Amino acid sequence: MAYPLTKFPLECVTMPRDPVNPKDFAYASDGGFPLSPGAAAGDWLFLSGCVPVDGSGGVVGGTDVAAQTEQVLANLVTVLAARGGSLDDVIKCNVYLADIRTFQAMNDVFASHFPNDPPARTTVEARLADSRWLVEIEAVAYLGKG
Amino acid sequence: MPRTTLKPPSLSFQPRSTYPYSPGAMAGGMIWTAGQVAWNSRAEIVGPGDPAAQTQQALKNIGAILAEGGAGFEDIVRCKVYLTDFRYFDAARAAYEAFFLGAPPAVTIVHALLADPEMLVEIEAVAFKP
């Protein structure tokens, strides 16, 4: 049976999202999955899960979770910076680890980037879209003044 | 802008090097909690092996974070529940339900492994309290 598309409220698909697309973010437009690296709404910025790839889409850090986490955080910084934000504006992170046993290796890098009053965070083990990715981090940031 | 973090007295052991995040953070009328597990105020798991007791304690911790931001369970718009085993579903559901009589918030429940094998349930919440 065909899905009754005609009954689907049209405004749902034409809603004016405000996508955030930093230059040099190759993996976000490589045809792998339809996504914007970020989407802004009011003072809020919602970031896609960032993965350990560089501007050309190559995996960074090999099998080293710490090195991968560094790259993931660098990618988050790139998306935040596209709207004048920084890690200081991050309110919440969700961390997905391919293997929860790498929790502390990820933690050490995470802590070094959030030395004071870190954001709220949740970390769970989950399989990621590319088996070479060992860590993925998504974030919500607030770019308002108060 | 500097973050406004929420650290209720009962969760004052966070952040720490093994768990380097704040229990909650608040901005623009929204409160985001970190994923809460069944830690008591001494960072010990309440209800080892008991998913109902762990669900209850995780939600109590969420309540403490929300209170720190002047909000309550009625302000939660969405929860995410992580269970290390879906056999815990019924027990977690019953414990969860008691906190959300009336109109419960949106929720997502998935199976996921957590930081410590003792942790059976983790719950995070986002609340709107302008």
CSV table of C-alpha atoms in Angstrom, one decimal:
chain,number,residue,atom,x,y,z
A,1,MET,CA,0.0,0.0,0.0
A,2,ALA,CA,1.3,3.4,-1.0
A,3,TYR,CA,2.0,5.9,1.8
A,4,PRO,CA,-0.6,8.6,1.6
A,5,LEU,CA,1.8,11.4,0.8
A,6,THR,CA,-0.8,13.8,-0.3
A,7,LYS,CA,-2.2,13.9,3.2
A,8,PHE,CA,1.2,14.8,4.7
A,9,PRO,CA,1.1,18.4,5.8
A,10,LEU,CA,3.3,20.2,3.2
A,11,GLU,CA,4.7,22.7,5.7
A,12,CYS,CA,6.5,19.9,7.4
A,13,VAL,CA,8.8,19.5,4.4
A,14,THR,CA,9.1,23.2,3.6
A,15,MET,CA,9.9,24.3,7.1
A,16,PRO,CA,12.8,26.8,6.9
A,17,ARG,CA,15.6,25.1,8.6
A,18,ASP,CA,18.7,27.2,9.0
A,19,PRO,CA,21.5,24.8,8.0
A,20,VAL,CA,25.1,25.3,9.0
A,21,ASN,CA,27.6,24.1,6.5
A,22,PRO,CA,31.3,24.9,7.2
A,23,LYS,CA,33.5,25.1,4.2
A,24,ASP,CA,35.9,22.1,3.9
A,25,PHE,CA,33.6,19.7,5.6
A,26,ALA,CA,33.8,17.2,2.8
A,27,TYR,CA,32.3,14.2,4.6
A,28,ALA,CA,29.1,16.0,5.2
A,29,SER,CA,28.4,16.2,1.5
A,30,ASP,CA,29.9,13.0,0.1
A,31,GLY,CA,26.6,11.4,-0.5
A,32,GLY,CA,26.9,9.1,2.4
A,33,PHE,CA,23.9,10.5,4.3
A,34,PRO,CA,21.7,13.5,3.9
A,35,LEU,CA,22.8,15.8,6.7
A,36,SER,CA,23.7,19.3,7.6
A,37,PRO,CA,26.7,19.5,10.0
A,38,GLY,CA,24.6,21.8,12.1
A,39,ALA,CA,21.1,23.4,12.1
A,40,ALA,CA,20.4,26.6,13.9
A,41,ALA,CA,17.1,27.7,15.5
A,42,GLY,CA,16.8,30.9,17.5
A,43,ASP,CA,19.8,31.0,19.8
A,44,TRP,CA,20.3,27.2,19.6
A,45,LEU,CA,22.6,25.3,17.4
A,46,PHE,CA,22.1,21.5,17.0
A,47,LEU,CA,25.1,19.7,15.6
A,48,SER,CA,25.2,16.4,13.8
A,49,GLY,CA,27.2,13.6,15.3
A,50,CYS,CA,30.8,14.5,14.4
A,51,VAL,CA,33.1,11.6,13.4
A,52,PRO,CA,36.9,11.3,13.2
A,53,VAL,CA,37.4,12.4,9.7
A,54,ASP,CA,39.4,15.3,8.2
A,55,GLY,CA,38.3,17.8,5.6
A,56,SER,CA,38.7,15.3,2.8
A,57,GLY,CA,36.7,12.6,4.6
A,58,GLY,CA,39.7,10.4,5.5
A,59,VAL,CA,39.7,8.7,8.9
A,60,VAL,CA,42.1,10.3,11.4
A,61,GLY,CA,43.7,8.5,14.3
A,62,GLY,CA,43.7,5.0,13.0
A,63,THR,CA,42.6,2.7,15.9
A,64,ASP,CA,43.5,5.3,18.5
A,65,VAL,CA,40.4,6.5,20.3
A,66,ALA,CA,42.2,9.4,21.9
A,67,ALA,CA,43.4,10.7,18.5
A,68,GLN,CA,40.0,10.1,17.0
A,69,THR,CA,38.4,12.0,19.8
A,70,GLU,CA,40.7,14.9,19.1
A,71,GLN,CA,39.6,15.0,15.5
A,72,VAL,CA,35.9,14.7,16.5
A,73,LEU,CA,36.2,17.7,18.8
A,74,ALA,CA,38.1,19.7,16.2
A,75,ASN,CA,35.2,19.0,13.8
A,76,LEU,CA,32.7,20.2,16.4
A,77,VAL,CA,34.8,23.4,16.8
A,78,THR,CA,34.6,23.9,13.0
A,79,VAL,CA,30.8,23.7,13.0
A,80,LEU,CA,30.5,25.9,16.1
A,81,ALA,CA,32.8,28.5,14.6
A,82,ALA,CA,30.7,28.7,11.5
A,83,ARG,CA,28.2,30.5,13.6
A,84,GLY,CA,30.7,32.4,15.8
A,85,GLY,CA,30.5,29.8,18.6
A,86,SER,CA,33.1,27.7,20.5
A,87,LEU,CA,33.2,24.7,22.8
A,88,ASP,CA,32.3,27.2,25.6
A,89,ASP,CA,28.8,27.4,24.2
A,90,VAL,CA,28.2,23.7,24.3
A,91,ILE,CA,25.4,22.7,26.7
A,92,LYS,CA,25.0,19.0,26.1
A,93,CYS,CA,27.0,16.3,24.3
A,94,ASN,CA,26.1,12.7,23.5
A,95,VAL,CA,29.1,10.4,23.0
A,96,TYR,CA,28.8,7.2,21.1
A,97,LEU,CA,31.7,4.7,21.5
A,98,ALA,CA,32.1,1.6,19.3
A,99,ASP,CA,33.6,0.0,22.4
A,100,ILE,CA,32.7,1.2,25.8
A,101,ARG,CA,36.0,0.0,27.1
A,102,THR,CA,37.6,3.0,25.5
A,103,PHE,CA,35.5,5.3,27.8
A,104,GLN,CA,38.5,6.6,29.8
A,105,ALA,CA,40.7,7.2,26.7
A,106,MET,CA,37.9,9.4,25.3
A,107,ASN,CA,37.3,11.0,28.7
A,108,ASP,CA,40.9,12.2,29.0
A,109,VAL,CA,40.7,14.0,25.7
A,110,PHE,CA,37.2,15.3,26.3
A,111,ALA,CA,38.3,16.7,29.7
A,112,SER,CA,41.3,18.5,28.2
A,113,HIS,CA,38.9,20.5,26.0
A,114,PHE,CA,36.4,21.2,28.7
A,115,PRO,CA,38.7,22.1,31.7
A,116,ASN,CA,36.1,24.2,33.6
A,117,ASP,CA,32.4,23.6,34.2
A,118,PRO,CA,32.0,21.1,31.4
A,119,PRO,CA,28.7,20.6,29.6
A,120,ALA,CA,26.2,17.9,30.5
A,121,ARG,CA,27.0,14.6,28.7
A,122,THR,CA,25.7,11.1,28.0
A,123,THR,CA,28.0,8.3,26.8
A,124,VAL,CA,26.9,4.9,25.5
A,125,GLU,CA,28.3,2.1,23.4
A,126,ALA,CA,26.7,1.9,19.9
A,127,ARG,CA,27.8,0.6,16.5
A,128,LEU,CA,28.7,3.5,14.2
A,129,ALA,CA,28.0,3.9,10.5
A,130,ASP,CA,31.7,3.2,9.5
A,131,SER,CA,33.5,0.4,11.3
A,132,ARG,CA,36.7,2.5,11.3
A,133,TRP,CA,35.0,5.2,13.4
A,134,LEU,CA,35.4,4.4,17.1
A,135,VAL,CA,33.8,7.6,18.5
A,136,GLU,CA,31.1,10.0,17.5
A,137,ILE,CA,30.0,13.0,19.4
A,138,GLU,CA,26.9,15.2,18.9
A,139,ALA,CA,26.3,18.5,20.6
A,140,VAL,CA,23.7,21.1,21.4
A,141,ALA,CA,25.0,24.7,21.8
A,142,TYR,CA,23.5,27.9,23.0
A,143,LEU,CA,24.8,31.0,21.2
A,144,GLY,CA,22.5,33.6,22.9
A,145,LYS,CA,23.6,36.3,25.3
A,146,GLY,CA,21.8,35.1,28.3
B,1,MET,CA,29.3,32.6,26.7
B,2,PRO,CA,30.2,30.8,30.0
B,3,ARG,CA,28.0,27.8,30.6
B,4,THR,CA,25.6,27.8,33.5
B,5,THR,CA,26.0,24.3,34.9
B,6,LEU,CA,23.8,22.6,37.4
B,7,LYS,CA,25.4,20.7,40.2
B,8,PRO,CA,23.0,19.6,43.0
B,9,PRO,CA,24.6,18.8,46.3
B,10,SER,CA,23.6,15.1,45.9
B,11,LEU,CA,25.8,14.9,42.8
B,12,SER,CA,28.7,17.1,44.0
B,13,PHE,CA,31.2,14.4,43.1
B,14,GLN,CA,30.8,15.4,39.5
B,15,PRO,CA,32.6,16.4,37.4
B,16,ARG,CA,35.6,14.2,38.1
B,17,SER,CA,38.4,12.8,36.0
B,18,THR,CA,36.5,9.5,35.3
B,19,TYR,CA,33.3,11.3,34.5
B,20,PRO,CA,34.3,14.8,33.2
B,21,TYR,CA,31.0,16.4,32.7
B,22,SER,CA,28.5,18.4,34.7
B,23,PRO,CA,25.2,16.8,35.9
B,24,GLY,CA,23.3,19.5,34.1
B,25,ALA,CA,23.5,22.7,32.1
B,26,MET,CA,21.0,25.4,31.5
B,27,ALA,CA,20.5,28.1,28.8
B,28,GLY,CA,17.8,29.9,27.1
B,29,GLY,CA,15.0,28.5,29.2
B,30,MET,CA,16.1,24.9,28.6
B,31,ILE,CA,17.8,22.5,31.0
B,32,TRP,CA,19.8,19.5,29.7
B,33,THR,CA,20.8,16.8,32.1
B,34,ALA,CA,23.7,14.5,31.6
B,35,GLY,CA,22.8,10.8,31.4
B,36,GLN,CA,22.0,9.8,35.0
B,37,VAL,CA,22.7,6.5,36.5
B,38,ALA,CA,21.7,5.1,39.9
B,39,TRP,CA,24.5,6.9,41.8
B,40,ASN,CA,23.7,8.0,45.3
B,41,SER,CA,25.5,11.0,46.9
B,42,ARG,CA,28.6,8.8,47.5
B,43,ALA,CA,28.8,7.8,43.8
B,44,GLU,CA,27.7,4.3,44.7
B,45,ILE,CA,25.2,2.4,42.5
B,46,VAL,CA,21.9,2.0,44.3
B,47,GLY,CA,20.2,-1.3,43.5
B,48,PRO,CA,22.9,-3.5,42.0
B,49,GLY,CA,21.2,-5.9,39.7
B,50,ASP,CA,17.8,-4.2,40.2
B,51,PRO,CA,16.7,-2.2,37.1
B,52,ALA,CA,13.6,-0.8,38.9
B,53,ALA,CA,15.6,0.5,41.8
B,54,GLN,CA,18.2,1.9,39.4
B,55,THR,CA,15.6,3.6,37.3
B,56,GLN,CA,14.1,5.2,40.4
B,57,GLN,CA,17.5,6.5,41.6
B,58,ALA,CA,18.4,7.8,38.1
B,59,LEU,CA,15.2,9.7,38.0
B,60,LYS,CA,15.7,11.1,41.5
B,61,ASN,CA,19.0,12.4,40.3
B,62,ILE,CA,17.3,14.0,37.3
B,63,GLY,CA,14.8,15.6,39.7
B,64,ALA,CA,17.7,17.1,41.8
B,65,ILE,CA,19.3,18.6,38.7
B,66,LEU,CA,16.0,20.1,37.5
B,67,ALA,CA,15.3,21.5,41.0
B,68,GLU,CA,18.7,23.2,40.9
B,69,GLY,CA,17.5,25.0,37.8
B,70,GLY,CA,14.1,25.8,39.2
B,71,ALA,CA,12.3,23.1,37.2
B,72,GLY,CA,10.5,19.8,37.9
B,73,PHE,CA,9.4,16.6,36.2
B,74,GLU,CA,6.4,18.4,34.7
B,75,ASP,CA,8.9,20.6,32.7
B,76,ILE,CA,10.6,17.6,31.0
B,77,VAL,CA,9.8,17.5,27.3
B,78,ARG,CA,11.9,14.5,26.4
B,79,CYS,CA,13.8,11.6,28.1
B,80,LYS,CA,16.2,9.1,26.6
B,81,VAL,CA,16.4,5.8,28.4
B,82,TYR,CA,19.3,3.4,27.8
B,83,LEU,CA,18.9,-0.1,29.0
B,84,THR,CA,21.8,-2.6,29.0
B,85,ASP,CA,19.4,-5.4,28.5
B,86,PHE,CA,15.8,-5.2,27.1
B,87,ARG,CA,14.8,-7.8,29.7
B,88,TYR,CA,14.8,-4.8,32.1
B,89,PHE,CA,12.1,-3.1,30.1
B,90,ASP,CA,9.1,-3.9,32.2
B,91,ALA,CA,10.8,-3.1,35.5
B,92,ALA,CA,12.2,0.1,34.2
B,93,ARG,CA,8.8,1.1,32.7
B,94,ALA,CA,7.0,0.6,36.0
B,95,ALA,CA,9.5,2.6,38.0
B,96,TYR,CA,9.5,5.3,35.3
B,97,GLU,CA,5.8,5.6,35.1
B,98,ALA,CA,5.5,6.5,38.8
B,99,PHE,CA,7.4,9.7,38.1
B,100,PHE,CA,5.2,10.8,35.1
B,101,LEU,CA,1.6,10.5,36.1
B,102,GLY,CA,-0.7,12.4,33.8
B,103,ALA,CA,1.0,13.4,30.5
B,104,PRO,CA,4.4,11.9,30.2
B,105,PRO,CA,7.1,13.5,28.1
B,106,ALA,CA,8.4,12.3,24.7
B,107,VAL,CA,10.8,9.4,25.2
B,108,THR,CA,13.2,7.2,23.3
B,109,ILE,CA,14.3,3.9,24.7
B,110,VAL,CA,17.2,1.9,23.3
B,111,HIS,CA,19.5,-0.9,24.2
B,112,ALA,CA,23.1,0.3,24.8
B,113,LEU,CA,26.1,-0.7,26.9
B,114,LEU,CA,27.0,1.8,29.6
B,115,ALA,CA,30.3,3.0,31.2
B,116,ASP,CA,30.3,0.5,34.0
B,117,PRO,CA,28.8,-3.0,34.0
B,118,GLU,CA,27.1,-2.2,37.3
B,119,MET,CA,25.0,0.4,35.5
B,120,LEU,CA,21.8,-1.2,34.1
B,121,VAL,CA,19.9,1.9,33.3
B,122,GLU,CA,20.8,5.4,32.2
B,123,ILE,CA,18.3,8.3,31.7
B,124,GLU,CA,18.8,11.8,30.3
B,125,ALA,CA,16.2,14.5,30.1
B,126,VAL,CA,15.7,17.9,28.5
B,127,ALA,CA,13.3,20.3,30.1
B,128,PHE,CA,11.8,23.6,29.1
B,129,LYS,CA,11.4,26.2,31.9
B,130,PRO,CA,11.4,29.7,30.4
